[in-house]
Amino acid sequence: MANNEPDVKNDVPGLAQGLPPEARREQITGHVNKARSCRVEELAEIFAVSAMTIHRDLDVLAKEGRLQRIRGGARAITARLAERDVRLRRHLNSEIKGQLAATAAQLIERNSVIALDDSTTVGALGDYLEEREPSTVITHSLALMGAVSAMAHIDMVGLGGQYYAETDSFLGSIVVEQAERLMADAVFVSTTAIKDQALLHPDAEAARTKRALLKMGRRKILVVDSSKYESAGIYHVMDLSEIDDVVIDDQLDPKLMSQLRTLGPRIHIVNTSAKAHS
């Protein structure tokens, strides 16, 4: 699609009028996330473009995993929906994930060996690896393997096994066996759920793989947003009392934060203006 679209309406006032396509799509995403769902006609009026342009925008945004297409419009990606597709999870709470990653990156020591899991939260650490200069990165995330392979001064150990498209990573017994033969100065993981003072995950193979990664680390670091507290999970990954550091946003319920502190990990709080998580 051309960047200069001819169908911008000139009779609708407002800052949304006349935006280039990428800027408009960014604002459409934010509007739908805030409203939870919107119809095409509503978006066309707000952004002063034709319904056909909005249809094209929503098709692009849905393909990129930033929104879900529904009949006559679009709706926000929820955590439950996103858990089934890594493409969707990469856009869920992306601003908070970036803030968490920026703080977690400060825990990477120069010339250290680090291990990173396949979560999209930990995946955001990829943007900080070159400046933090670990000597080696161990990961089972295919996306991180691609990113680190382009970093000339960082060695990479890729954990291979059965590839799962829904997580864009390698999981299962082969990965676990490789992890059991490795050591890392620090391991960074996230998780789908925290309940009863434990990390939980809805998938057995993913839980087993995360557990193996954590066990290889001298320092175990959990990077998680507060929406994961009290969420549903079936398979036990590790007790919170075994975690050395927790990087979390400041929206966690004070009672839960107090409970977390009693378990003894070093807590690194990320200040954010977000008031809710999907």
Coordinates of N, CA and C in Angstrom, one line a residue, residues 36 54 136 139 160 259:
R36 N -11.1 -1.7 24.0 CA -11.2 -3.1 24.0 C -11.8 -3.6 22.7
I54 N -9.5 1.9 6.7 CA -9.5 1.2 8.0 C -9.5 -0.3 7.8
T136 N 28.7 -14.7 26.7 CA 28.0 -15.7 26.1 C 26.5 -15.7 26.5
T139 N 20.4 -19.8 25.0 CA 18.9 -19.6 24.8 C 18.3 -20.8 24.0
G160 N 18.8 -26.7 21.1 CA 17.9 -27.2 20.1 C 17.1 -28.4 20.5
Q259 N 4.1 -10.0 50.6 CA 4.3 -11.5 50.7 C 5.6 -11.8 49.9

